[in-house]
PDB file of C-alpha atoms and ligand atoms in Angstrom:
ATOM      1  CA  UNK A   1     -13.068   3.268 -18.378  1.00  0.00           C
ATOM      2  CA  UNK A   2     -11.121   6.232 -19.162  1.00  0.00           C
ATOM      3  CA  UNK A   3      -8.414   8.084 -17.445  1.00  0.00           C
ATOM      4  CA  UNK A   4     -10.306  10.677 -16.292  1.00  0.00           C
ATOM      5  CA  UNK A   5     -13.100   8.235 -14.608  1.00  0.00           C
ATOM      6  CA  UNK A   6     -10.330   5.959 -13.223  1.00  0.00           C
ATOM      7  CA  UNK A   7      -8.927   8.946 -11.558  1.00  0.00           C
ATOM      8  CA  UNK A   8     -11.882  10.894 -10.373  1.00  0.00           C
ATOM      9  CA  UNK A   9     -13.736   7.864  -9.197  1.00  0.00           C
ATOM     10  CA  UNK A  10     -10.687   6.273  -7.275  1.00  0.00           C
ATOM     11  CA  UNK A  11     -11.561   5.758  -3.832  1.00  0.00           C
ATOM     12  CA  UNK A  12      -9.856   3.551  -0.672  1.00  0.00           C
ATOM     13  CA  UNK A  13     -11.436  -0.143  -0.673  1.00  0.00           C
ATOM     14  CA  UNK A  14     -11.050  -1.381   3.166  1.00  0.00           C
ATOM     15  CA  UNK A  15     -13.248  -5.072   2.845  1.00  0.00           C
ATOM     16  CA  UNK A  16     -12.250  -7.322   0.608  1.00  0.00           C
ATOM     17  CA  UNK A  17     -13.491 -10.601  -0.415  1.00  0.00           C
ATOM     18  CA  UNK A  18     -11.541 -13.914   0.185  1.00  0.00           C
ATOM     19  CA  UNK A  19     -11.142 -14.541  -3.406  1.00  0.00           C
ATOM     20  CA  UNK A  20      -7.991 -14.083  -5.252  1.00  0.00           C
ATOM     21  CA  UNK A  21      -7.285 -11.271  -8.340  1.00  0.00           C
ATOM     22  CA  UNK A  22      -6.592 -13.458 -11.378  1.00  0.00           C
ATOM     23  CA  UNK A  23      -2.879 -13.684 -12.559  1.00  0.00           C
ATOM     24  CA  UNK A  24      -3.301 -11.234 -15.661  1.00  0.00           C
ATOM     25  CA  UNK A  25      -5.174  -8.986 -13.874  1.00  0.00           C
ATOM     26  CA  UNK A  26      -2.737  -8.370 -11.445  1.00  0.00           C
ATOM     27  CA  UNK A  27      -0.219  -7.866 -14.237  1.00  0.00           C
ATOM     28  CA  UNK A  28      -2.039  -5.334 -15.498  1.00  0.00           C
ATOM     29  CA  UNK A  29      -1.987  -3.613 -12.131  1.00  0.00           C
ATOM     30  CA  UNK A  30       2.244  -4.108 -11.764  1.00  0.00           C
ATOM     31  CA  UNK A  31       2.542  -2.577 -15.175  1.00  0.00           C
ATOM     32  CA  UNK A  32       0.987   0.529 -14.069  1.00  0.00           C
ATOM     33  CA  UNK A  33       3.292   0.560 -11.362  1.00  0.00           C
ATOM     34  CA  UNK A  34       6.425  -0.247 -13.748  1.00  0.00           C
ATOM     35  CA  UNK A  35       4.985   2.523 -16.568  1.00  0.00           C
ATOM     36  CA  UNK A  36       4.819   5.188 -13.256  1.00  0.00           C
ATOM     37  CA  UNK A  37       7.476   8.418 -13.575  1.00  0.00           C
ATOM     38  CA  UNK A  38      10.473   8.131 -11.869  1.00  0.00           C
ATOM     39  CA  UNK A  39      13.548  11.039 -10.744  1.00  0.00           C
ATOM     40  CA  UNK A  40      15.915  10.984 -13.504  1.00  0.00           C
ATOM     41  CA  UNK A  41      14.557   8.188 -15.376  1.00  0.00           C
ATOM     42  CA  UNK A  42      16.359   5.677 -12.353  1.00  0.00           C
ATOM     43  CA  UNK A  43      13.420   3.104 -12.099  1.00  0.00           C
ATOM     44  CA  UNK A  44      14.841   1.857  -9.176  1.00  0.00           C
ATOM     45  CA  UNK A  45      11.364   0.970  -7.922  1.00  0.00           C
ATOM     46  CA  UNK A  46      11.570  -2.948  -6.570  1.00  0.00           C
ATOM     47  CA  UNK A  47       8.139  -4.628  -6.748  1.00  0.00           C
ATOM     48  CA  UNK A  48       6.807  -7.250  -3.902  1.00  0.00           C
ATOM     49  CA  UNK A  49       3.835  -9.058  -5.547  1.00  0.00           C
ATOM     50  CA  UNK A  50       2.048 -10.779  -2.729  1.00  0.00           C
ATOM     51  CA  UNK A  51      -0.743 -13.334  -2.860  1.00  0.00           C
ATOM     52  CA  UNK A  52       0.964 -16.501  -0.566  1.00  0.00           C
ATOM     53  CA  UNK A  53      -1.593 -15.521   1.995  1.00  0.00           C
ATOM     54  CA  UNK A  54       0.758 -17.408   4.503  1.00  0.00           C
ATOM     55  CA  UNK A  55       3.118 -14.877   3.598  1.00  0.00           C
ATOM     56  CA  UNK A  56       0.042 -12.167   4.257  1.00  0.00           C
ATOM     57  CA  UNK A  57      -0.105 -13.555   7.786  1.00  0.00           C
ATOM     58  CA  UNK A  58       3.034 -13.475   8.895  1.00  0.00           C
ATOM     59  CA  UNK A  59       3.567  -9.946   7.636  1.00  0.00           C
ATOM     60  CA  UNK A  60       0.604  -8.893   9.739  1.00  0.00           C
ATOM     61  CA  UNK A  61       2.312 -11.120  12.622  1.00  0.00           C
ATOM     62  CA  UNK A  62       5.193  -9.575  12.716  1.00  0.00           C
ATOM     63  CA  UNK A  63       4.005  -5.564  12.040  1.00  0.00           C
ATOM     64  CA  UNK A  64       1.353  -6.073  14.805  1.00  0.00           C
ATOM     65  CA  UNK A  65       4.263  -7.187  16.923  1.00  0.00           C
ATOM     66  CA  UNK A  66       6.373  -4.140  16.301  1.00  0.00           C
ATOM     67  CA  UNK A  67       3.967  -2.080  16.706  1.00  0.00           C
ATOM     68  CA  UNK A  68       2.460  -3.414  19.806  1.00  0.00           C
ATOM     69  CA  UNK A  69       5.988  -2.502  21.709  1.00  0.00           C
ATOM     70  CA  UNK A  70       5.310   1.286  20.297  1.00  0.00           C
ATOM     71  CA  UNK A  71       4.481   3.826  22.404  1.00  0.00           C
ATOM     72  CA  UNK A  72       1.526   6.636  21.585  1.00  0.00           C
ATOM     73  CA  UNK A  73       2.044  10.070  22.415  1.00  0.00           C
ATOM     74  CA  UNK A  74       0.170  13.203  22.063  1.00  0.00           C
ATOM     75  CA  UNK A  75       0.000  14.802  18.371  1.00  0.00           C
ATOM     76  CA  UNK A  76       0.989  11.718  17.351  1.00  0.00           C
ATOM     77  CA  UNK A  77       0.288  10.974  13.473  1.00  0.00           C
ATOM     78  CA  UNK A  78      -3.229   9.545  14.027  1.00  0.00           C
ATOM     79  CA  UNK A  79      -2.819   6.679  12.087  1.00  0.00           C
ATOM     80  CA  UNK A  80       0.361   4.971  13.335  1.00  0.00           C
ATOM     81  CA  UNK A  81      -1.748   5.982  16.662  1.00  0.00           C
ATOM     82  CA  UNK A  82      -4.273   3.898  15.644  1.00  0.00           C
ATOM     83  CA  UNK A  83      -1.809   1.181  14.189  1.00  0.00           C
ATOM     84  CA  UNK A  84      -0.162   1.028  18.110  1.00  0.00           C
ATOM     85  CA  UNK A  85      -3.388   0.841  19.672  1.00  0.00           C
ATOM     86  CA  UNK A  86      -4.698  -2.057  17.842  1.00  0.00           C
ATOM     87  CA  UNK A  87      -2.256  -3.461  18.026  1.00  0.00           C
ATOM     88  CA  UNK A  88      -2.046  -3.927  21.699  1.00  0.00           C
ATOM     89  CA  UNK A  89      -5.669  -4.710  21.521  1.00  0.00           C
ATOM     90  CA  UNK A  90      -4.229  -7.876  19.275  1.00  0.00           C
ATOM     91  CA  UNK A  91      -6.672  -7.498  16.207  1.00  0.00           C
ATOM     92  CA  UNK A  92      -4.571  -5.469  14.171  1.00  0.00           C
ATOM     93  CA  UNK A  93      -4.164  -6.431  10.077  1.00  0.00           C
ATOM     94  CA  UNK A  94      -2.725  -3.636   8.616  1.00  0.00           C
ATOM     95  CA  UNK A  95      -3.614  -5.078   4.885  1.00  0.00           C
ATOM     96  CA  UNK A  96      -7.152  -5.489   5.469  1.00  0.00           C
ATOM     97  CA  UNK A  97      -7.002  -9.245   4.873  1.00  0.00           C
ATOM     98  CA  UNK A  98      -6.582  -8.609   1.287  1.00  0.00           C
ATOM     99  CA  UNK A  99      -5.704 -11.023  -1.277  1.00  0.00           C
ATOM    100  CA  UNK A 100      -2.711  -9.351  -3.023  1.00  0.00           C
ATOM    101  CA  UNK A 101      -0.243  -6.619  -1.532  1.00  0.00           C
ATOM    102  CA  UNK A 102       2.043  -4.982  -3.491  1.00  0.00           C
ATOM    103  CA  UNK A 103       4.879  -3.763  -1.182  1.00  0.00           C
ATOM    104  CA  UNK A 104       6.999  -0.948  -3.226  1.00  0.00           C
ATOM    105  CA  UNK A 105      10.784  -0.616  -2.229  1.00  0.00           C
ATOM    106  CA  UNK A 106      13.529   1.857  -3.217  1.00  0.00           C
ATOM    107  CA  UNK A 107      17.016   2.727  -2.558  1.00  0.00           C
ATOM    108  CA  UNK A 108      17.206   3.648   0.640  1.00  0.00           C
ATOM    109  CA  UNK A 109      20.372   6.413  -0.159  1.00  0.00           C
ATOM    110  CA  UNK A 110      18.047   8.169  -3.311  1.00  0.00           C
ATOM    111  CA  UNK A 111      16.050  11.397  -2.442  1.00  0.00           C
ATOM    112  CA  UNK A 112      12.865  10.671  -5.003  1.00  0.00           C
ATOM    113  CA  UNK A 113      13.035   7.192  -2.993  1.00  0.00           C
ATOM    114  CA  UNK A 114       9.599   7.664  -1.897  1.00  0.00           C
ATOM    115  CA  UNK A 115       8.423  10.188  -4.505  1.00  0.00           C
ATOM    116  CA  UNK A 116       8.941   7.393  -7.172  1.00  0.00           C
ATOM    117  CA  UNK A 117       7.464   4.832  -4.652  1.00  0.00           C
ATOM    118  CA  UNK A 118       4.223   6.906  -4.704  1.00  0.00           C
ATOM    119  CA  UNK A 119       3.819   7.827  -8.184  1.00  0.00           C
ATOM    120  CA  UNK A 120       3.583   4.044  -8.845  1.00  0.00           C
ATOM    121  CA  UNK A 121       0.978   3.362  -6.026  1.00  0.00           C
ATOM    122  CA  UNK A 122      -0.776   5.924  -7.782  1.00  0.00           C
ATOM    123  CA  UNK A 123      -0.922   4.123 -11.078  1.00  0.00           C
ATOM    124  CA  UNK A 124      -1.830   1.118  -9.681  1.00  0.00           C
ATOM    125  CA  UNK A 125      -4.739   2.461  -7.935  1.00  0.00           C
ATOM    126  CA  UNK A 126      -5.802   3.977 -10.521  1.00  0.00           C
ATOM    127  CA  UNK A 127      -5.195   1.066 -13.189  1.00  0.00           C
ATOM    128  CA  UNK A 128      -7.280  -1.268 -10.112  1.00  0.00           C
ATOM    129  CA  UNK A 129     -10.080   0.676 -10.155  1.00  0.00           C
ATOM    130  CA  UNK A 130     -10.475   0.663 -13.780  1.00  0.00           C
ATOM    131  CA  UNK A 131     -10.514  -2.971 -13.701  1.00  0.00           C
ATOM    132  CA  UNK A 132     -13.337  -2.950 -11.052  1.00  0.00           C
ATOM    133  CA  UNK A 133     -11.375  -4.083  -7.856  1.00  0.00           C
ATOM    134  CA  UNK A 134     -10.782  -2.007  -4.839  1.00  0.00           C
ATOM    135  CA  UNK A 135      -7.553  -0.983  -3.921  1.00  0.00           C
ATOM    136  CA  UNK A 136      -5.862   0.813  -0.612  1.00  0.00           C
ATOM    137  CA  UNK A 137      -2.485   2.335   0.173  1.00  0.00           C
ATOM    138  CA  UNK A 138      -0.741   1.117   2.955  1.00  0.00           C
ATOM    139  CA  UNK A 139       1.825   2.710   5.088  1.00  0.00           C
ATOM    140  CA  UNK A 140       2.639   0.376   8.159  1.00  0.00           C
ATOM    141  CA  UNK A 141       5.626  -1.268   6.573  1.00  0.00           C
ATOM    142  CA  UNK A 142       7.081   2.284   5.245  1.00  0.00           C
ATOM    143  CA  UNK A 143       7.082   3.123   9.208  1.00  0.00           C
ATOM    144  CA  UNK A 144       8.734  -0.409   9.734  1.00  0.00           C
ATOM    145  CA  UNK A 145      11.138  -0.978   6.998  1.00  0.00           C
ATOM    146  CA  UNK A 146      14.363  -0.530   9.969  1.00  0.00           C
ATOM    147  CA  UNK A 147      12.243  -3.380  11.578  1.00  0.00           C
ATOM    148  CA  UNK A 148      14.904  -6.883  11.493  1.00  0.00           C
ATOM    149  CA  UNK A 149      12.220  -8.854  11.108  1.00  0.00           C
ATOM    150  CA  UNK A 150      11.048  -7.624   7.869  1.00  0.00           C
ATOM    151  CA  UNK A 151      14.174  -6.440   6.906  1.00  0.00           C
ATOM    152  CA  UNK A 152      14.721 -10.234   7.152  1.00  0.00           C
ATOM    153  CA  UNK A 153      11.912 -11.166   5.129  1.00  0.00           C
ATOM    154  CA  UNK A 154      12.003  -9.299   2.327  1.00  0.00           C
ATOM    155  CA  UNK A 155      16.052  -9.980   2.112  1.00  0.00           C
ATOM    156  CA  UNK A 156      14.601 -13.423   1.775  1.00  0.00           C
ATOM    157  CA  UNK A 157      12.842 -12.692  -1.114  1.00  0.00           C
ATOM    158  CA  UNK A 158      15.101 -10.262  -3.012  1.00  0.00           C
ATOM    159  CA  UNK A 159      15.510  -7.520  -1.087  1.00  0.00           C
ATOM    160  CA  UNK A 160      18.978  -5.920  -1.671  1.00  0.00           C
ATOM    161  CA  UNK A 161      20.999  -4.531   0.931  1.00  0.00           C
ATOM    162  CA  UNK A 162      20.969  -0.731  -0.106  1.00  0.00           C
ATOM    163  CA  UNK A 163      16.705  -1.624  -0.433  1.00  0.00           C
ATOM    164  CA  UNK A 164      14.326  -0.325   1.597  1.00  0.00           C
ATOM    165  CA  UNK A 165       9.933  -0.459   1.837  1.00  0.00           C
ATOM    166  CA  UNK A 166       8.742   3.125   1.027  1.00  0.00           C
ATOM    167  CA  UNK A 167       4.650   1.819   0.452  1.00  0.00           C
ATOM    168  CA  UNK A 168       2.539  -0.702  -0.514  1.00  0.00           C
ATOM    169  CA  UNK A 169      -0.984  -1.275  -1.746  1.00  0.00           C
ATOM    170  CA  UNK A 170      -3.624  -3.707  -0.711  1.00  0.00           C
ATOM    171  CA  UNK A 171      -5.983  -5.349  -3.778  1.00  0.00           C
ATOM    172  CA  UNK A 172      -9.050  -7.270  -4.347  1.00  0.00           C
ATOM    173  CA  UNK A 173     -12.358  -7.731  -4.959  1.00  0.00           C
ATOM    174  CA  UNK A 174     -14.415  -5.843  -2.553  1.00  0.00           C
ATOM    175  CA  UNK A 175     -16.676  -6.858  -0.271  1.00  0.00           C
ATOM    176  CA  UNK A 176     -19.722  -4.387  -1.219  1.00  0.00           C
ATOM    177  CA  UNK A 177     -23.598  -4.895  -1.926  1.00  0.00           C
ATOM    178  CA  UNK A 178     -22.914  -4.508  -6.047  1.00  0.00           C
ATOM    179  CA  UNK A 179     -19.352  -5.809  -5.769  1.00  0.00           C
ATOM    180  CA  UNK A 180     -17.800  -2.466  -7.202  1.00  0.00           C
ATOM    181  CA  UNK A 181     -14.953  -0.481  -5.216  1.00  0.00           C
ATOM    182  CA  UNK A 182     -15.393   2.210  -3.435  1.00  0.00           C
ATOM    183  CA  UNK A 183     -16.529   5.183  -5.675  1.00  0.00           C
ATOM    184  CA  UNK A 184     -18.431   7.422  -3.157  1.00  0.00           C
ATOM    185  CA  UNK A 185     -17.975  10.941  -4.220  1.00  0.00           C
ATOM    186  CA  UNK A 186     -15.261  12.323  -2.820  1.00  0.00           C
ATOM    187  CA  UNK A 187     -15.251  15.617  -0.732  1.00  0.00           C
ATOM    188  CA  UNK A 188     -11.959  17.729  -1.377  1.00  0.00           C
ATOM    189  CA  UNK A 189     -12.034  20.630   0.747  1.00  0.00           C
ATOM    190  CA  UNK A 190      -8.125  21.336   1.006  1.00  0.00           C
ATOM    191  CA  UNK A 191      -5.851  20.988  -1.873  1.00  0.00           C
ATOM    192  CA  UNK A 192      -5.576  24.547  -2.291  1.00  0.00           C
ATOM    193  CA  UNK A 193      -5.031  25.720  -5.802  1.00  0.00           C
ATOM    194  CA  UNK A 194      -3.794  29.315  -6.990  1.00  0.00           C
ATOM    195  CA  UNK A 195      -3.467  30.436 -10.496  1.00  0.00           C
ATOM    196  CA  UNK A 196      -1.197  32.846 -11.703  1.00  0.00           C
TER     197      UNK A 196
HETATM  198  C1  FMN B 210       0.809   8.498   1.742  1.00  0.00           C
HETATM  199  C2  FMN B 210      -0.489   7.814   2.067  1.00  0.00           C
HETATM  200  C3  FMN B 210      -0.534   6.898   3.087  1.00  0.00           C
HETATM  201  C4  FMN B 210      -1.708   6.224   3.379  1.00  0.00           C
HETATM  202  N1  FMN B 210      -1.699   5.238   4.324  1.00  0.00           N
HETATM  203  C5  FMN B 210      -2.806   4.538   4.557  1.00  0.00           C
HETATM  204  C6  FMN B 210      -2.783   3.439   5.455  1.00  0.00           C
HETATM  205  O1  FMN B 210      -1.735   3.064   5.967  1.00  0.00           O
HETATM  206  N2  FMN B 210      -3.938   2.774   5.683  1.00  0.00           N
HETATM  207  C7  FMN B 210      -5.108   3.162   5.105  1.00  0.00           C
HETATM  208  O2  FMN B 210      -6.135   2.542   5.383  1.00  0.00           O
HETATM  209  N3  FMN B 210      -5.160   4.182   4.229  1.00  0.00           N
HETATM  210  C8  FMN B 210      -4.037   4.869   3.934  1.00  0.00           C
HETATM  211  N4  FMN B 210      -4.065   5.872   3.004  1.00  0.00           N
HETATM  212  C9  FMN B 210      -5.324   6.188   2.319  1.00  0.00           C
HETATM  213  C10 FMN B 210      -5.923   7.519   2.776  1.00  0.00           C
HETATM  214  O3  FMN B 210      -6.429   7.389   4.074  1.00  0.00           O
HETATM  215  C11 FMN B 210      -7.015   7.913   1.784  1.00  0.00           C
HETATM  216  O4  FMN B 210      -6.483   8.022   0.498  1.00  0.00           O
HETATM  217  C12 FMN B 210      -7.680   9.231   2.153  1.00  0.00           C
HETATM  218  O5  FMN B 210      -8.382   9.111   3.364  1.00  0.00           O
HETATM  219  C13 FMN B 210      -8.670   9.719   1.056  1.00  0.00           C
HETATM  220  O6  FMN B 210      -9.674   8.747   0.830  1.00  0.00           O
HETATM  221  P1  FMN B 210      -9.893   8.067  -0.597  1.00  0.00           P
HETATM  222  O7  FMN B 210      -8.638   7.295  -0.930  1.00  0.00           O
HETATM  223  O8  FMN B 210     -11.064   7.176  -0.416  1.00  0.00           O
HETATM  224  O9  FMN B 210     -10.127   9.149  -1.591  1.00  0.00           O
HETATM  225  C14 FMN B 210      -2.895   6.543   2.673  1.00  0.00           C
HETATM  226  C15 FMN B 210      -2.848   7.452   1.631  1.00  0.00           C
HETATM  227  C16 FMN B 210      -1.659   8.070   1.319  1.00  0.00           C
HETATM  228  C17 FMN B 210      -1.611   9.014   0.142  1.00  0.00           C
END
């Protein structure tokens, strides 16, 4: 697939199959992460592979925990809304029950932190959907990367002490009738351009 199809025909995957994203595959997807821009050249992006799906469940333990002693409020961002309210209905998995998350961190003192954070999501969405899986960004730990708990973690498994999460993405093979991702044609109707 070329750039240009990879990128047009990128869409969010949400249902994923149990079935896990063979080992070169997902290096495929990391090195589009690692290849990603970055302010300055700093490449201070810290990749979280994730596929210990024990590992997968406590994370979605622990962020449905937090989240559950949140409070919702009007004009809230309608997301983390949503995050809070399921997850004081107790059926809240903010990966999707996907095979593989890739949680993203950064220095937590560096302005592009989350600018360099993103441009690598990007790339490995893109790079997932050229090789046929589904792929979706995911924000929850972003919102709880002061959380102990996770702070606790990921210190566990490399996480320096100037580190923080700024993003993650969730992988696999989707659950879909023809067992593509997502492609339906997106709608843009913002994303204003002006020429000059
Ligand atoms: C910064 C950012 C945060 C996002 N966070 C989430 C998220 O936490 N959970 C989720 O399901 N989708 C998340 N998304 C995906 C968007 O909802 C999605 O990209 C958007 O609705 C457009 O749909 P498309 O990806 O299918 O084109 C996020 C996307 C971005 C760029």
């Amino acid at each position: 697939m070329d750039a240009e199809k990879a990128i047009l025909t990128r869409r969010s995957t949400r249902r994923f199959l149990n079935k896990p994203i063979e080992k070169q595959i997902i290096d495929k997807i990391v090195e589009a992460g690692r290849y990603a821009p970055s302010g300055g050249n700093n490449q201070t992006n810290h990749f979280f592979v994730i596929t210990d799906q024990k590992v997968l469940e406590k994370l979605a333990d622990i962020a449905q925990n937090a989240f559950s002693q949140m409070e919702t409020y009007e004009g809230m961002y309608r997301s983390l809304m949503t995050s809070i309210t399921l997850s004081k209905q107790g059926n809240y998995l903010f990966h999707y029950g996907a095979p593989c998350l890739i949680v993203v961190a950064n220095k937590k003192d560096y302005g592009n932190n989350m600018a360099d954070t993103a441009c690598a999501l990007e790339n490995m969405m893109v790079m997932t959907n050229a090789c046929d899986l589904g792929s979706c960004y995911i924000n929850q730990l972003k919102w709880l990367n002061e959380d102990e708990q996770i702070l606790k973690l990921f210190r566990s498994f490399g996480l320096k002490e100037d580190e923080r999460i700024y993003g993650a993405v969730s992988l696999g093979y989707p659950d879909s009738e023809d067992g593509l991702p997502n492609r339906k044609q997106a709608e843009i109707k913002g994303n204003q351009v002006t020429y000059i």
